[in-house]
C-alpha atoms as an extended CHARMM CRD file, in Angstrom:
* protein
*
       101  EXT
         1         1  MET       CA              0.0000000000        0.0000000000        0.0000000000  PROA      1               0.0000000000
         2         2  ASN       CA              2.9410000000        2.2830000000        0.6210000000  PROA      2               0.0000000000
         3         3  ARG       CA              4.0870000000        1.7610000000       -2.9730000000  PROA      3               0.0000000000
         4         4  LEU       CA              0.6120000000        2.6170000000       -4.2380000000  PROA      4               0.0000000000
         5         5  GLY       CA              0.8220000000        5.8770000000       -2.2940000000  PROA      5               0.0000000000
         6         6  GLU       CA              4.2590000000        6.5860000000       -3.7800000000  PROA      6               0.0000000000
         7         7  LEU       CA              2.8940000000        6.0310000000       -7.2750000000  PROA      7               0.0000000000
         8         8  HSD       CA             -0.0370000000        8.3560000000       -6.6600000000  PROA      8               0.0000000000
         9         9  GLU       CA              2.3160000000       11.0400000000       -5.4250000000  PROA      9               0.0000000000
        10        10  LEU       CA              4.6430000000       10.5140000000       -8.4020000000  PROA      10              0.0000000000
        11        11  GLY       CA              1.6970000000       10.5070000000      -10.8100000000  PROA      11              0.0000000000
        12        12  GLY       CA              0.3630000000       13.8120000000       -9.5250000000  PROA      12              0.0000000000
        13        13  ASP       CA             -2.8030000000       12.5790000000       -7.7840000000  PROA      13              0.0000000000
        14        14  PRO       CA             -4.7090000000       15.8730000000       -7.3000000000  PROA      14              0.0000000000
        15        15  ALA       CA             -6.0960000000       14.6110000000       -3.9880000000  PROA      15              0.0000000000
        16        16  PHE       CA             -2.8570000000       13.0820000000       -2.7240000000  PROA      16              0.0000000000
        17        17  GLU       CA             -2.9920000000       15.1120000000        0.4950000000  PROA      17              0.0000000000
        18        18  ARG       CA             -6.0870000000       13.0530000000        1.3580000000  PROA      18              0.0000000000
        19        19  PHE       CA             -4.4710000000        9.6750000000        0.5500000000  PROA      19              0.0000000000
        20        20  PRO       CA             -5.4550000000        7.3710000000        3.4510000000  PROA      20              0.0000000000
        21        21  ALA       CA             -3.0370000000        5.7990000000        5.9020000000  PROA      21              0.0000000000
        22        22  SER       CA             -1.6090000000        2.4790000000        4.7530000000  PROA      22              0.0000000000
        23        23  GLU       CA             -3.4270000000        0.6800000000        7.5880000000  PROA      23              0.0000000000
        24        24  GLU       CA             -6.7640000000        1.4960000000        5.9150000000  PROA      24              0.0000000000
        25        25  LEU       CA             -6.7850000000       -1.0120000000        3.0510000000  PROA      25              0.0000000000
        26        26  PHE       CA            -10.3190000000       -0.3840000000        1.8000000000  PROA      26              0.0000000000
        27        27  LEU       CA             -9.9240000000        3.4080000000        2.0020000000  PROA      27              0.0000000000
        28        28  VAL       CA             -6.6090000000        3.2280000000        0.1270000000  PROA      28              0.0000000000
        29        29  LEU       CA             -8.2300000000        1.1500000000       -2.6220000000  PROA      29              0.0000000000
        30        30  ASP       CA            -11.2410000000        3.4370000000       -2.8150000000  PROA      30              0.0000000000
        31        31  HSD       CA             -9.0360000000        6.5250000000       -3.1150000000  PROA      31              0.0000000000
        32        32  ALA       CA             -6.6660000000        4.9100000000       -5.6180000000  PROA      32              0.0000000000
        33        33  GLN       CA             -9.5240000000        3.7550000000       -7.8130000000  PROA      33              0.0000000000
        34        34  THR       CA            -11.2990000000        7.1100000000       -7.6500000000  PROA      34              0.0000000000
        35        35  TRP       CA             -8.2330000000        9.0780000000       -8.6730000000  PROA      35              0.0000000000
        36        36  ALA       CA             -6.5620000000        6.5710000000      -11.0280000000  PROA      36              0.0000000000
        37        37  CYS       CA             -7.9070000000        8.3990000000      -14.0790000000  PROA      37              0.0000000000
        38        38  LYS       CA             -6.0780000000       11.5750000000      -13.0060000000  PROA      38              0.0000000000
        39        39  LEU       CA             -2.6170000000       10.0250000000      -12.7310000000  PROA      39              0.0000000000
        40        40  LYS       CA             -0.0440000000       11.1820000000      -15.2510000000  PROA      40              0.0000000000
        41        41  GLN       CA              3.1300000000        9.5070000000      -16.4070000000  PROA      41              0.0000000000
        42        42  PRO       CA              6.0630000000       11.7280000000      -15.3500000000  PROA      42              0.0000000000
        43        43  LYS       CA              8.2810000000       12.5170000000      -18.3640000000  PROA      43              0.0000000000
        44        44  ASP       CA             11.5380000000       11.6670000000      -16.6420000000  PROA      44              0.0000000000
        45        45  SER       CA             10.3330000000        8.4810000000      -14.8930000000  PROA      45              0.0000000000
        46        46  LEU       CA             11.2350000000        4.9990000000      -16.0670000000  PROA      46              0.0000000000
        47        47  VAL       CA              8.3910000000        3.6110000000      -13.9520000000  PROA      47              0.0000000000
        48        48  ASN       CA              5.0270000000        3.0990000000      -15.6460000000  PROA      48              0.0000000000
        49        49  VAL       CA              3.0990000000        4.8830000000      -12.8870000000  PROA      49              0.0000000000
        50        50  VAL       CA             -0.4220000000        4.2150000000      -14.1560000000  PROA      50              0.0000000000
        51        51  GLY       CA              0.2710000000        0.5930000000      -15.0730000000  PROA      51              0.0000000000
        52        52  GLU       CA              2.0650000000       -0.3170000000      -11.8620000000  PROA      52              0.0000000000
        53        53  ALA       CA             -0.6430000000        1.3680000000       -9.7830000000  PROA      53              0.0000000000
        54        54  ALA       CA             -3.3070000000       -0.6560000000      -11.6330000000  PROA      54              0.0000000000
        55        55  VAL       CA             -1.4900000000       -3.9410000000      -10.9630000000  PROA      55              0.0000000000
        56        56  LEU       CA             -1.0800000000       -3.0460000000       -7.2860000000  PROA      56              0.0000000000
        57        57  ARG       CA             -4.7940000000       -2.2020000000       -7.0220000000  PROA      57              0.0000000000
        58        58  ALA       CA             -5.7150000000       -5.5600000000       -8.5670000000  PROA      58              0.0000000000
        59        59  THR       CA             -3.3760000000       -7.3560000000       -6.1590000000  PROA      59              0.0000000000
        60        60  LEU       CA             -4.7900000000       -5.5440000000       -3.1330000000  PROA      60              0.0000000000
        61        61  TRP       CA             -8.4060000000       -6.1740000000       -4.2180000000  PROA      61              0.0000000000
        62        62  GLN       CA             -7.5770000000       -9.8930000000       -4.4560000000  PROA      62              0.0000000000
        63        63  TYR       CA             -6.0400000000       -9.8130000000       -0.9820000000  PROA      63              0.0000000000
        64        64  LEU       CA             -9.1290000000       -8.0630000000        0.3760000000  PROA      64              0.0000000000
        65        65  ARG       CA            -11.3990000000      -10.6450000000       -1.2930000000  PROA      65              0.0000000000
        66        66  GLU       CA             -9.4420000000      -13.4840000000        0.3160000000  PROA      66              0.0000000000
        67        67  GLN       CA             -9.6430000000      -11.8260000000        3.7280000000  PROA      67              0.0000000000
        68        68  ALA       CA            -13.3820000000      -11.2340000000        3.3340000000  PROA      68              0.0000000000
        69        69  ASP       CA            -14.0210000000      -14.8640000000        2.3990000000  PROA      69              0.0000000000
        70        70  THR       CA            -12.0800000000      -16.0770000000        5.4240000000  PROA      70              0.0000000000
        71        71  GLY       CA            -13.8380000000      -13.6260000000        7.7410000000  PROA      71              0.0000000000
        72        72  GLN       CA            -17.2860000000      -14.5150000000        6.4270000000  PROA      72              0.0000000000
        73        73  LEU       CA            -16.6420000000      -18.2420000000        6.8320000000  PROA      73              0.0000000000
        74        74  LYS       CA            -15.4660000000      -17.7240000000       10.4170000000  PROA      74              0.0000000000
        75        75  ALA       CA            -18.6430000000      -15.7530000000       11.2150000000  PROA      75              0.0000000000
        76        76  ILE       CA            -20.7990000000      -18.5430000000        9.7880000000  PROA      76              0.0000000000
        77        77  GLU       CA            -18.8800000000      -21.1800000000       11.7390000000  PROA      77              0.0000000000
        78        78  ASP       CA            -19.3350000000      -19.1460000000       14.9380000000  PROA      78              0.0000000000
        79        79  GLY       CA            -23.0530000000      -18.7840000000       14.3180000000  PROA      79              0.0000000000
        80        80  ARG       CA            -23.5060000000      -22.4570000000       13.5240000000  PROA      80              0.0000000000
        81        81  ALA       CA            -21.5030000000      -23.4040000000       16.6440000000  PROA      81              0.0000000000
        82        82  ALA       CA            -23.8790000000      -21.1710000000       18.6400000000  PROA      82              0.0000000000
        83        83  GLY       CA            -26.8020000000      -23.1950000000       17.3170000000  PROA      83              0.0000000000
        84        84  LEU       CA            -28.1250000000      -20.9450000000       14.5470000000  PROA      84              0.0000000000
        85        85  PRO       CA            -29.7430000000      -22.8410000000       11.6940000000  PROA      85              0.0000000000
        86        86  TRP       CA            -28.5570000000      -22.2840000000        8.1200000000  PROA      86              0.0000000000
        87        87  ASP       CA            -31.6220000000      -20.2680000000        7.1460000000  PROA      87              0.0000000000
        88        88  HSD       CA            -30.5390000000      -17.4900000000        9.4910000000  PROA      88              0.0000000000
        89        89  PHE       CA            -27.6380000000      -16.8290000000        7.1210000000  PROA      89              0.0000000000
        90        90  THR       CA            -29.5860000000      -16.5030000000        3.8670000000  PROA      90              0.0000000000
        91        91  GLU       CA            -29.8750000000      -12.7110000000        3.9560000000  PROA      91              0.0000000000
        92        92  ALA       CA            -26.2750000000      -12.2360000000        5.0830000000  PROA      92              0.0000000000
        93        93  LEU       CA            -25.0910000000      -14.4390000000        2.2040000000  PROA      93              0.0000000000
        94        94  CYS       CA            -27.4540000000      -12.7890000000       -0.3130000000  PROA      94              0.0000000000
        95        95  VAL       CA            -29.2330000000      -16.0350000000       -1.1120000000  PROA      95              0.0000000000
        96        96  THR       CA            -32.9440000000      -16.7920000000       -1.0170000000  PROA      96              0.0000000000
        97        97  SER       CA            -33.0260000000      -20.3420000000        0.2930000000  PROA      97              0.0000000000
        98        98  LYS       CA            -31.5970000000      -22.5360000000        2.9810000000  PROA      98              0.0000000000
        99        99  GLN       CA            -30.0170000000      -24.6000000000        0.2130000000  PROA      99              0.0000000000
       100       100  GLY       CA            -28.3200000000      -21.4800000000       -1.1180000000  PROA      100             0.0000000000
       101       101  ALA       CA            -26.7720000000      -20.8090000000        2.2800000000  PROA      101             0.0000000000
């Protein structure tokens, strides 16, 4: 996430002063995605700022997805261990049937 911030600074992100702290993964991704279209390739830079930032965003979104899947599964396991039936999870899992859960 620090590298993504460096690239946004190097690429002239017009809102760079509001770039979130590196501990705030979702906020960093939201900011980077919002302002990606405003990044410019510096003339004297050998680094492809826009391209590298895009790859880093894709990598971080994948990491976030993996963390979300693990967190959601743990919540379901906790609920099931507490005696909740499957149909209590249908709305949380965005499904319409017990079988979907």
